[in-house]
């Protein structure tokens, strides 16, 4: 059972005044920031119009605003930015969930990721009163989250797809929303902590990031359950300008 206080720490963004008219509904889910050692991870869930949602070999996205979508990891940052608003406009609805550092450190990154996925799914299911007979949920990866009250088992069209962001349009759109959203947060935090190079590495462990931590100390947003942050935190190697 997840402590409700953990849920309340997560930030949830949805499409204003969203309405679902097409059936069946496919919810695509992906995350970004799981491997970073700084700040939140972000999960996004997207409901595309039915004719645009499916594996790439089964949908025709030519002449659509999202014809350039693909695995967000293979797109340039410029192209991801160009797709961000068109995806939000085209989507029947979306949910973007920020799971903060505090939750990641308390329940570990795997459970934090699954919590974010659960919140994204349950948010969209509740907003539109979705029912199993016309709802399919597709998650990037190999693990499906436990939904509240065990109701995941009733959404019998659950599916996990390894590298789903490279094969399914709804997961690809979720991947782009999650990545652009989180990258923008890192750009804002880079202005607060310019010595750490967050605009470049987005909080992942690179030589530049490691050198900045060694020189300046760890920040409140660093994940204290991750190595090498855990060891440095234990020795008090903090950037005292921000604690």
PDB file of C-alpha atoms in Angstrom:
ATOM      1  CA  UNK A   1       0.000   0.000   0.000  1.00  0.00           C
ATOM      2  CA  UNK A   2       1.420   3.380  -1.060  1.00  0.00           C
ATOM      3  CA  UNK A   3       1.358   6.086   1.607  1.00  0.00           C
ATOM      4  CA  UNK A   4      -1.039   8.836   0.458  1.00  0.00           C
ATOM      5  CA  UNK A   5       1.550  11.433   1.485  1.00  0.00           C
ATOM      6  CA  UNK A   6       3.801  10.171  -1.313  1.00  0.00           C
ATOM      7  CA  UNK A   7       1.056  10.714  -3.866  1.00  0.00           C
ATOM      8  CA  UNK A   8       0.418  14.264  -2.702  1.00  0.00           C
ATOM      9  CA  UNK A   9       4.083  15.122  -3.293  1.00  0.00           C
ATOM     10  CA  UNK A  10       3.718  14.332  -7.007  1.00  0.00           C
ATOM     11  CA  UNK A  11       2.753  17.037  -9.486  1.00  0.00           C
ATOM     12  CA  UNK A  12       0.013  16.178 -12.019  1.00  0.00           C
ATOM     13  CA  UNK A  13      -0.610  18.120 -15.253  1.00  0.00           C
ATOM     14  CA  UNK A  14      -3.499  17.323 -17.614  1.00  0.00           C
ATOM     15  CA  UNK A  15      -5.040  18.845 -20.719  1.00  0.00           C
ATOM     16  CA  UNK A  16      -7.568  21.564 -19.852  1.00  0.00           C
ATOM     17  CA  UNK A  17     -11.170  20.780 -20.804  1.00  0.00           C
ATOM     18  CA  UNK A  18     -10.238  17.448 -22.381  1.00  0.00           C
ATOM     19  CA  UNK A  19     -13.009  15.281 -23.814  1.00  0.00           C
ATOM     20  CA  UNK A  20     -12.913  11.718 -25.117  1.00  0.00           C
ATOM     21  CA  UNK A  21     -15.155  10.980 -28.085  1.00  0.00           C
ATOM     22  CA  UNK A  22     -13.360   8.130 -29.873  1.00  0.00           C
ATOM     23  CA  UNK A  23     -13.396   4.503 -28.825  1.00  0.00           C
ATOM     24  CA  UNK A  24     -11.571   2.300 -28.275  1.00  0.00           C
ATOM     25  CA  UNK A  25      -9.200   4.304 -26.097  1.00  0.00           C
ATOM     26  CA  UNK A  26      -5.485   3.514 -26.000  1.00  0.00           C
ATOM     27  CA  UNK A  27      -3.381   5.027 -23.215  1.00  0.00           C
ATOM     28  CA  UNK A  28       0.357   5.078 -23.948  1.00  0.00           C
ATOM     29  CA  UNK A  29       2.796   5.546 -21.052  1.00  0.00           C
ATOM     30  CA  UNK A  30       6.526   6.251 -20.798  1.00  0.00           C
ATOM     31  CA  UNK A  31       8.961   7.797 -18.331  1.00  0.00           C
ATOM     32  CA  UNK A  32      12.181   9.781 -18.357  1.00  0.00           C
ATOM     33  CA  UNK A  33      14.769  10.582 -15.700  1.00  0.00           C
ATOM     34  CA  UNK A  34      14.849   7.206 -14.026  1.00  0.00           C
ATOM     35  CA  UNK A  35      18.620   6.958 -14.410  1.00  0.00           C
ATOM     36  CA  UNK A  36      19.382  10.556 -13.479  1.00  0.00           C
ATOM     37  CA  UNK A  37      20.761  11.317 -10.025  1.00  0.00           C
ATOM     38  CA  UNK A  38      19.252  14.790  -9.793  1.00  0.00           C
ATOM     39  CA  UNK A  39      15.681  15.993  -9.221  1.00  0.00           C
ATOM     40  CA  UNK A  40      12.451  14.332 -10.287  1.00  0.00           C
ATOM     41  CA  UNK A  41      11.586  11.645 -12.785  1.00  0.00           C
ATOM     42  CA  UNK A  42       8.668  12.320 -15.125  1.00  0.00           C
ATOM     43  CA  UNK A  43       5.975   9.971 -16.405  1.00  0.00           C
ATOM     44  CA  UNK A  44       3.606  10.877 -19.234  1.00  0.00           C
ATOM     45  CA  UNK A  45       0.456   9.151 -20.452  1.00  0.00           C
ATOM     46  CA  UNK A  46      -1.191  10.092 -23.742  1.00  0.00           C
ATOM     47  CA  UNK A  47      -4.537   9.312 -25.342  1.00  0.00           C
ATOM     48  CA  UNK A  48      -4.377   9.965 -29.082  1.00  0.00           C
ATOM     49  CA  UNK A  49      -7.392   9.966 -31.393  1.00  0.00           C
ATOM     50  CA  UNK A  50      -8.104   6.309 -32.198  1.00  0.00           C
ATOM     51  CA  UNK A  51      -7.026   6.517 -35.850  1.00  0.00           C
ATOM     52  CA  UNK A  52      -3.550   7.781 -34.862  1.00  0.00           C
ATOM     53  CA  UNK A  53      -2.830   5.333 -32.044  1.00  0.00           C
ATOM     54  CA  UNK A  54      -1.086   2.039 -32.692  1.00  0.00           C
ATOM     55  CA  UNK A  55       2.150   0.430 -33.766  1.00  0.00           C
ATOM     56  CA  UNK A  56       3.899   2.447 -36.435  1.00  0.00           C
ATOM     57  CA  UNK A  57       3.356  -0.214 -39.095  1.00  0.00           C
ATOM     58  CA  UNK A  58      -0.411  -0.090 -38.529  1.00  0.00           C
ATOM     59  CA  UNK A  59      -1.149   3.669 -38.466  1.00  0.00           C
ATOM     60  CA  UNK A  60      -0.626   6.293 -41.145  1.00  0.00           C
ATOM     61  CA  UNK A  61       0.690   9.504 -39.610  1.00  0.00           C
ATOM     62  CA  UNK A  62       1.618  11.166 -42.902  1.00  0.00           C
ATOM     63  CA  UNK A  63       0.251  14.707 -43.229  1.00  0.00           C
ATOM     64  CA  UNK A  64      -0.580  14.744 -39.501  1.00  0.00           C
ATOM     65  CA  UNK A  65       1.010  17.202 -37.038  1.00  0.00           C
ATOM     66  CA  UNK A  66       2.922  14.280 -35.477  1.00  0.00           C
ATOM     67  CA  UNK A  67       4.285  12.609 -38.602  1.00  0.00           C
ATOM     68  CA  UNK A  68       7.852  13.128 -37.351  1.00  0.00           C
ATOM     69  CA  UNK A  69       7.398  11.215 -34.099  1.00  0.00           C
ATOM     70  CA  UNK A  70       9.682   8.352 -33.266  1.00  0.00           C
ATOM     71  CA  UNK A  71      11.556   7.142 -30.203  1.00  0.00           C
ATOM     72  CA  UNK A  72      12.295  10.416 -28.384  1.00  0.00           C
ATOM     73  CA  UNK A  73      15.817   9.185 -27.614  1.00  0.00           C
ATOM     74  CA  UNK A  74      16.558   9.182 -31.365  1.00  0.00           C
ATOM     75  CA  UNK A  75      15.161  12.644 -32.017  1.00  0.00           C
ATOM     76  CA  UNK A  76      17.147  15.834 -31.686  1.00  0.00           C
ATOM     77  CA  UNK A  77      16.169  18.169 -28.878  1.00  0.00           C
ATOM     78  CA  UNK A  78      14.991  20.681 -31.500  1.00  0.00           C
ATOM     79  CA  UNK A  79      12.658  18.171 -33.121  1.00  0.00           C
ATOM     80  CA  UNK A  80      11.277  17.055 -29.752  1.00  0.00           C
ATOM     81  CA  UNK A  81      10.522  20.685 -28.921  1.00  0.00           C
ATOM     82  CA  UNK A  82       8.774  21.114 -32.286  1.00  0.00           C
ATOM     83  CA  UNK A  83       6.572  18.097 -31.563  1.00  0.00           C
ATOM     84  CA  UNK A  84       5.696  18.979 -27.968  1.00  0.00           C
ATOM     85  CA  UNK A  85       2.832  21.420 -28.572  1.00  0.00           C
ATOM     86  CA  UNK A  86       1.375  19.545 -31.598  1.00  0.00           C
ATOM     87  CA  UNK A  87       1.177  16.371 -29.482  1.00  0.00           C
ATOM     88  CA  UNK A  88      -0.571  18.254 -26.658  1.00  0.00           C
ATOM     89  CA  UNK A  89      -3.034  19.806 -29.108  1.00  0.00           C
ATOM     90  CA  UNK A  90      -3.749  16.571 -30.990  1.00  0.00           C
ATOM     91  CA  UNK A  91      -4.074  14.376 -27.905  1.00  0.00           C
ATOM     92  CA  UNK A  92      -7.583  13.765 -26.618  1.00  0.00           C
ATOM     93  CA  UNK A  93      -5.962  14.007 -23.186  1.00  0.00           C
ATOM     94  CA  UNK A  94      -2.630  13.554 -21.465  1.00  0.00           C
ATOM     95  CA  UNK A  95      -1.254  13.341 -17.941  1.00  0.00           C
ATOM     96  CA  UNK A  96       2.263  14.419 -16.997  1.00  0.00           C
ATOM     97  CA  UNK A  97       3.421  13.302 -13.555  1.00  0.00           C
ATOM     98  CA  UNK A  98       6.498  14.633 -11.767  1.00  0.00           C
ATOM     99  CA  UNK A  99       7.709  12.260  -9.047  1.00  0.00           C
ATOM    100  CA  UNK A 100      10.071  14.275  -6.831  1.00  0.00           C
ATOM    101  CA  UNK A 101      13.436  13.390  -5.395  1.00  0.00           C
ATOM    102  CA  UNK A 102      11.944  12.888  -1.936  1.00  0.00           C
ATOM    103  CA  UNK A 103       9.646  10.106  -3.140  1.00  0.00           C
ATOM    104  CA  UNK A 104      12.387   8.444  -5.184  1.00  0.00           C
ATOM    105  CA  UNK A 105      14.640   8.340  -2.134  1.00  0.00           C
ATOM    106  CA  UNK A 106      11.901   7.039   0.133  1.00  0.00           C
ATOM    107  CA  UNK A 107      10.574   4.124  -1.944  1.00  0.00           C
ATOM    108  CA  UNK A 108      13.400   3.634  -4.529  1.00  0.00           C
ATOM    109  CA  UNK A 109      13.338   4.544  -8.203  1.00  0.00           C
ATOM    110  CA  UNK A 110      11.545   1.416  -9.436  1.00  0.00           C
ATOM    111  CA  UNK A 111       8.600   1.908  -7.098  1.00  0.00           C
ATOM    112  CA  UNK A 112       8.648   5.651  -7.773  1.00  0.00           C
ATOM    113  CA  UNK A 113       8.415   4.959 -11.515  1.00  0.00           C
ATOM    114  CA  UNK A 114       5.533   2.540 -11.026  1.00  0.00           C
ATOM    115  CA  UNK A 115       3.812   5.064  -8.752  1.00  0.00           C
ATOM    116  CA  UNK A 116       4.101   7.727 -11.461  1.00  0.00           C
ATOM    117  CA  UNK A 117       2.679   5.336 -14.046  1.00  0.00           C
ATOM    118  CA  UNK A 118      -0.166   4.399 -11.718  1.00  0.00           C
ATOM    119  CA  UNK A 119      -1.062   8.060 -11.124  1.00  0.00           C
ATOM    120  CA  UNK A 120      -0.940   8.827 -14.855  1.00  0.00           C
ATOM    121  CA  UNK A 121      -3.250   5.925 -15.714  1.00  0.00           C
ATOM    122  CA  UNK A 122      -5.666   6.456 -12.848  1.00  0.00           C
ATOM    123  CA  UNK A 123      -5.887  10.174 -13.591  1.00  0.00           C
ATOM    124  CA  UNK A 124      -7.006   9.555 -17.175  1.00  0.00           C
ATOM    125  CA  UNK A 125      -9.277   6.647 -16.252  1.00  0.00           C
ATOM    126  CA  UNK A 126     -11.015   8.736 -13.587  1.00  0.00           C
ATOM    127  CA  UNK A 127     -11.285  11.896 -15.723  1.00  0.00           C
ATOM    128  CA  UNK A 128     -13.107  10.091 -18.526  1.00  0.00           C
ATOM    129  CA  UNK A 129     -14.803   7.241 -16.642  1.00  0.00           C
ATOM    130  CA  UNK A 130     -12.975   4.729 -18.817  1.00  0.00           C
ATOM    131  CA  UNK A 131     -14.063   1.110 -18.668  1.00  0.00           C
ATOM    132  CA  UNK A 132     -12.174  -2.091 -19.528  1.00  0.00           C
ATOM    133  CA  UNK A 133     -14.215  -3.094 -22.567  1.00  0.00           C
ATOM    134  CA  UNK A 134     -12.954  -0.183 -24.645  1.00  0.00           C
ATOM    135  CA  UNK A 135      -9.673   0.765 -22.958  1.00  0.00           C
ATOM    136  CA  UNK A 136      -6.197  -0.543 -23.712  1.00  0.00           C
ATOM    137  CA  UNK A 137      -3.156   0.472 -21.668  1.00  0.00           C
ATOM    138  CA  UNK A 138       0.300   0.166 -23.245  1.00  0.00           C
ATOM    139  CA  UNK A 139       3.396   0.804 -21.133  1.00  0.00           C
ATOM    140  CA  UNK A 140       6.982   1.127 -22.320  1.00  0.00           C
ATOM    141  CA  UNK A 141       9.222  -1.489 -20.693  1.00  0.00           C
ATOM    142  CA  UNK A 142       8.403  -4.783 -19.057  1.00  0.00           C
ATOM    143  CA  UNK A 143       6.584  -3.880 -15.823  1.00  0.00           C
ATOM    144  CA  UNK A 144       2.975  -2.799 -15.378  1.00  0.00           C
ATOM    145  CA  UNK A 145       2.016  -0.774 -12.287  1.00  0.00           C
ATOM    146  CA  UNK A 146      -0.477  -1.994  -9.697  1.00  0.00           C
ATOM    147  CA  UNK A 147      -3.519   0.219  -9.943  1.00  0.00           C
ATOM    148  CA  UNK A 148      -5.562   1.283  -6.934  1.00  0.00           C
ATOM    149  CA  UNK A 149      -7.586  -1.544  -5.451  1.00  0.00           C
ATOM    150  CA  UNK A 150      -5.994  -4.051  -7.797  1.00  0.00           C
ATOM    151  CA  UNK A 151      -8.194  -2.838 -10.661  1.00  0.00           C
ATOM    152  CA  UNK A 152      -5.377  -3.334 -13.183  1.00  0.00           C
ATOM    153  CA  UNK A 153      -6.506  -6.915 -13.603  1.00  0.00           C
ATOM    154  CA  UNK A 154      -9.873  -5.674 -14.883  1.00  0.00           C
ATOM    155  CA  UNK A 155      -8.180  -3.639 -17.595  1.00  0.00           C
ATOM    156  CA  UNK A 156      -7.458  -6.881 -19.379  1.00  0.00           C
ATOM    157  CA  UNK A 157      -5.988  -5.231 -22.461  1.00  0.00           C
ATOM    158  CA  UNK A 158      -2.850  -4.238 -20.536  1.00  0.00           C
ATOM    159  CA  UNK A 159       0.330  -4.528 -22.543  1.00  0.00           C
ATOM    160  CA  UNK A 160       4.002  -3.856 -21.882  1.00  0.00           C
ATOM    161  CA  UNK A 161       6.252  -3.210 -24.864  1.00  0.00           C
ATOM    162  CA  UNK A 162      10.039  -3.345 -24.736  1.00  0.00           C
ATOM    163  CA  UNK A 163      11.250  -0.282 -26.659  1.00  0.00           C
ATOM    164  CA  UNK A 164       7.620   0.691 -27.068  1.00  0.00           C
ATOM    165  CA  UNK A 165       8.645   4.311 -27.631  1.00  0.00           C
ATOM    166  CA  UNK A 166      10.192   3.182 -30.924  1.00  0.00           C
ATOM    167  CA  UNK A 167       7.246   1.052 -32.053  1.00  0.00           C
ATOM    168  CA  UNK A 168       3.942   2.520 -30.775  1.00  0.00           C
ATOM    169  CA  UNK A 169       2.696   6.011 -31.597  1.00  0.00           C
ATOM    170  CA  UNK A 170       0.993   6.639 -28.243  1.00  0.00           C
ATOM    171  CA  UNK A 171       4.061   5.577 -26.253  1.00  0.00           C
ATOM    172  CA  UNK A 172       6.296   7.661 -28.536  1.00  0.00           C
ATOM    173  CA  UNK A 173       4.138  10.725 -27.876  1.00  0.00           C
ATOM    174  CA  UNK A 174       4.216  10.052 -24.130  1.00  0.00           C
ATOM    175  CA  UNK A 175       7.991   9.735 -24.305  1.00  0.00           C
ATOM    176  CA  UNK A 176       8.324  13.110 -26.033  1.00  0.00           C
ATOM    177  CA  UNK A 177       5.997  14.881 -23.592  1.00  0.00           C
ATOM    178  CA  UNK A 178       7.880  13.440 -20.613  1.00  0.00           C
ATOM    179  CA  UNK A 179      11.322  14.251 -21.987  1.00  0.00           C
ATOM    180  CA  UNK A 180      10.627  17.801 -23.151  1.00  0.00           C
ATOM    181  CA  UNK A 181       8.796  18.590 -19.908  1.00  0.00           C
ATOM    182  CA  UNK A 182      11.656  17.341 -17.752  1.00  0.00           C
ATOM    183  CA  UNK A 183      14.361  18.897 -19.958  1.00  0.00           C
ATOM    184  CA  UNK A 184      12.679  22.271 -19.585  1.00  0.00           C
ATOM    185  CA  UNK A 185      12.775  21.863 -15.821  1.00  0.00           C
ATOM    186  CA  UNK A 186      16.499  21.130 -16.011  1.00  0.00           C
ATOM    187  CA  UNK A 187      17.046  24.302 -18.048  1.00  0.00           C
ATOM    188  CA  UNK A 188      15.330  26.331 -15.332  1.00  0.00           C
ATOM    189  CA  UNK A 189      17.366  24.639 -12.603  1.00  0.00           C
ATOM    190  CA  UNK A 190      20.523  25.326 -14.608  1.00  0.00           C
ATOM    191  CA  UNK A 191      19.913  29.033 -14.042  1.00  0.00           C
ATOM    192  CA  UNK A 192      19.738  28.401 -10.291  1.00  0.00           C
ATOM    193  CA  UNK A 193      22.841  26.175 -10.239  1.00  0.00           C
ATOM    194  CA  UNK A 194      24.949  27.276 -13.256  1.00  0.00           C
ATOM    195  CA  UNK A 195      28.111  25.577 -11.967  1.00  0.00           C
ATOM    196  CA  UNK A 196      26.595  22.110 -12.376  1.00  0.00           C
ATOM    197  CA  UNK A 197      25.954  22.056 -16.132  1.00  0.00           C
ATOM    198  CA  UNK A 198      22.371  20.801 -15.831  1.00  0.00           C
ATOM    199  CA  UNK A 199      21.381  22.277 -19.201  1.00  0.00           C
ATOM    200  CA  UNK A 200      23.791  19.885 -20.856  1.00  0.00           C
ATOM    201  CA  UNK A 201      23.558  16.602 -18.931  1.00  0.00           C
ATOM    202  CA  UNK A 202      20.000  16.998 -17.531  1.00  0.00           C
ATOM    203  CA  UNK A 203      20.997  15.563 -14.155  1.00  0.00           C
ATOM    204  CA  UNK A 204      22.574  12.330 -15.389  1.00  0.00           C
ATOM    205  CA  UNK A 205      26.003  11.238 -14.181  1.00  0.00           C
ATOM    206  CA  UNK A 206      28.575  12.569 -16.617  1.00  0.00           C
ATOM    207  CA  UNK A 207      32.193  13.561 -16.080  1.00  0.00           C
ATOM    208  CA  UNK A 208      31.107  17.215 -15.976  1.00  0.00           C
ATOM    209  CA  UNK A 209      28.396  16.536 -13.411  1.00  0.00           C
ATOM    210  CA  UNK A 210      30.670  14.409 -11.243  1.00  0.00           C
ATOM    211  CA  UNK A 211      33.377  17.088 -11.300  1.00  0.00           C
ATOM    212  CA  UNK A 212      30.844  19.766 -10.297  1.00  0.00           C
ATOM    213  CA  UNK A 213      29.611  17.650  -7.384  1.00  0.00           C
ATOM    214  CA  UNK A 214      33.176  17.020  -6.239  1.00  0.00           C
ATOM    215  CA  UNK A 215      34.041  20.715  -6.457  1.00  0.00           C
ATOM    216  CA  UNK A 216      30.879  22.354  -5.148  1.00  0.00           C
ATOM    217  CA  UNK A 217      29.094  19.648  -3.143  1.00  0.00           C
ATOM    218  CA  UNK A 218      25.704  18.017  -3.481  1.00  0.00           C
ATOM    219  CA  UNK A 219      22.475  19.986  -3.781  1.00  0.00           C
ATOM    220  CA  UNK A 220      19.108  19.431  -2.080  1.00  0.00           C
ATOM    221  CA  UNK A 221      17.731  18.035  -5.362  1.00  0.00           C
ATOM    222  CA  UNK A 222      20.366  15.308  -5.647  1.00  0.00           C
ATOM    223  CA  UNK A 223      18.954  11.825  -5.018  1.00  0.00           C
ATOM    224  CA  UNK A 224      20.476  10.710  -1.739  1.00  0.00           C
ATOM    225  CA  UNK A 225      19.770   7.019  -2.317  1.00  0.00           C
ATOM    226  CA  UNK A 226      21.998   7.003  -5.436  1.00  0.00           C
ATOM    227  CA  UNK A 227      25.725   6.417  -5.579  1.00  0.00           C
ATOM    228  CA  UNK A 228      27.898   8.473  -5.397  1.00  0.00           C
ATOM    229  CA  UNK A 229      25.464  10.948  -3.778  1.00  0.00           C
ATOM    230  CA  UNK A 230      24.684   8.575  -0.918  1.00  0.00           C
ATOM    231  CA  UNK A 231      28.331   8.363   0.140  1.00  0.00           C
ATOM    232  CA  UNK A 232      28.928  12.104  -0.227  1.00  0.00           C
ATOM    233  CA  UNK A 233      25.795  12.954   1.744  1.00  0.00           C
ATOM    234  CA  UNK A 234      26.935  10.686   4.569  1.00  0.00           C
ATOM    235  CA  UNK A 235      30.221  12.605   4.807  1.00  0.00           C
ATOM    236  CA  UNK A 236      28.507  16.013   4.734  1.00  0.00           C
ATOM    237  CA  UNK A 237      29.876  17.029   1.332  1.00  0.00           C
ATOM    238  CA  UNK A 238      27.096  19.574   0.740  1.00  0.00           C
ATOM    239  CA  UNK A 239      26.905  22.819  -1.170  1.00  0.00           C
ATOM    240  CA  UNK A 240      26.098  24.896   1.905  1.00  0.00           C
ATOM    241  CA  UNK A 241      24.960  27.848  -0.196  1.00  0.00           C
ATOM    242  CA  UNK A 242      21.695  25.971  -0.819  1.00  0.00           C
ATOM    243  CA  UNK A 243      21.057  23.977   2.368  1.00  0.00           C
TER     244      UNK A 243
END
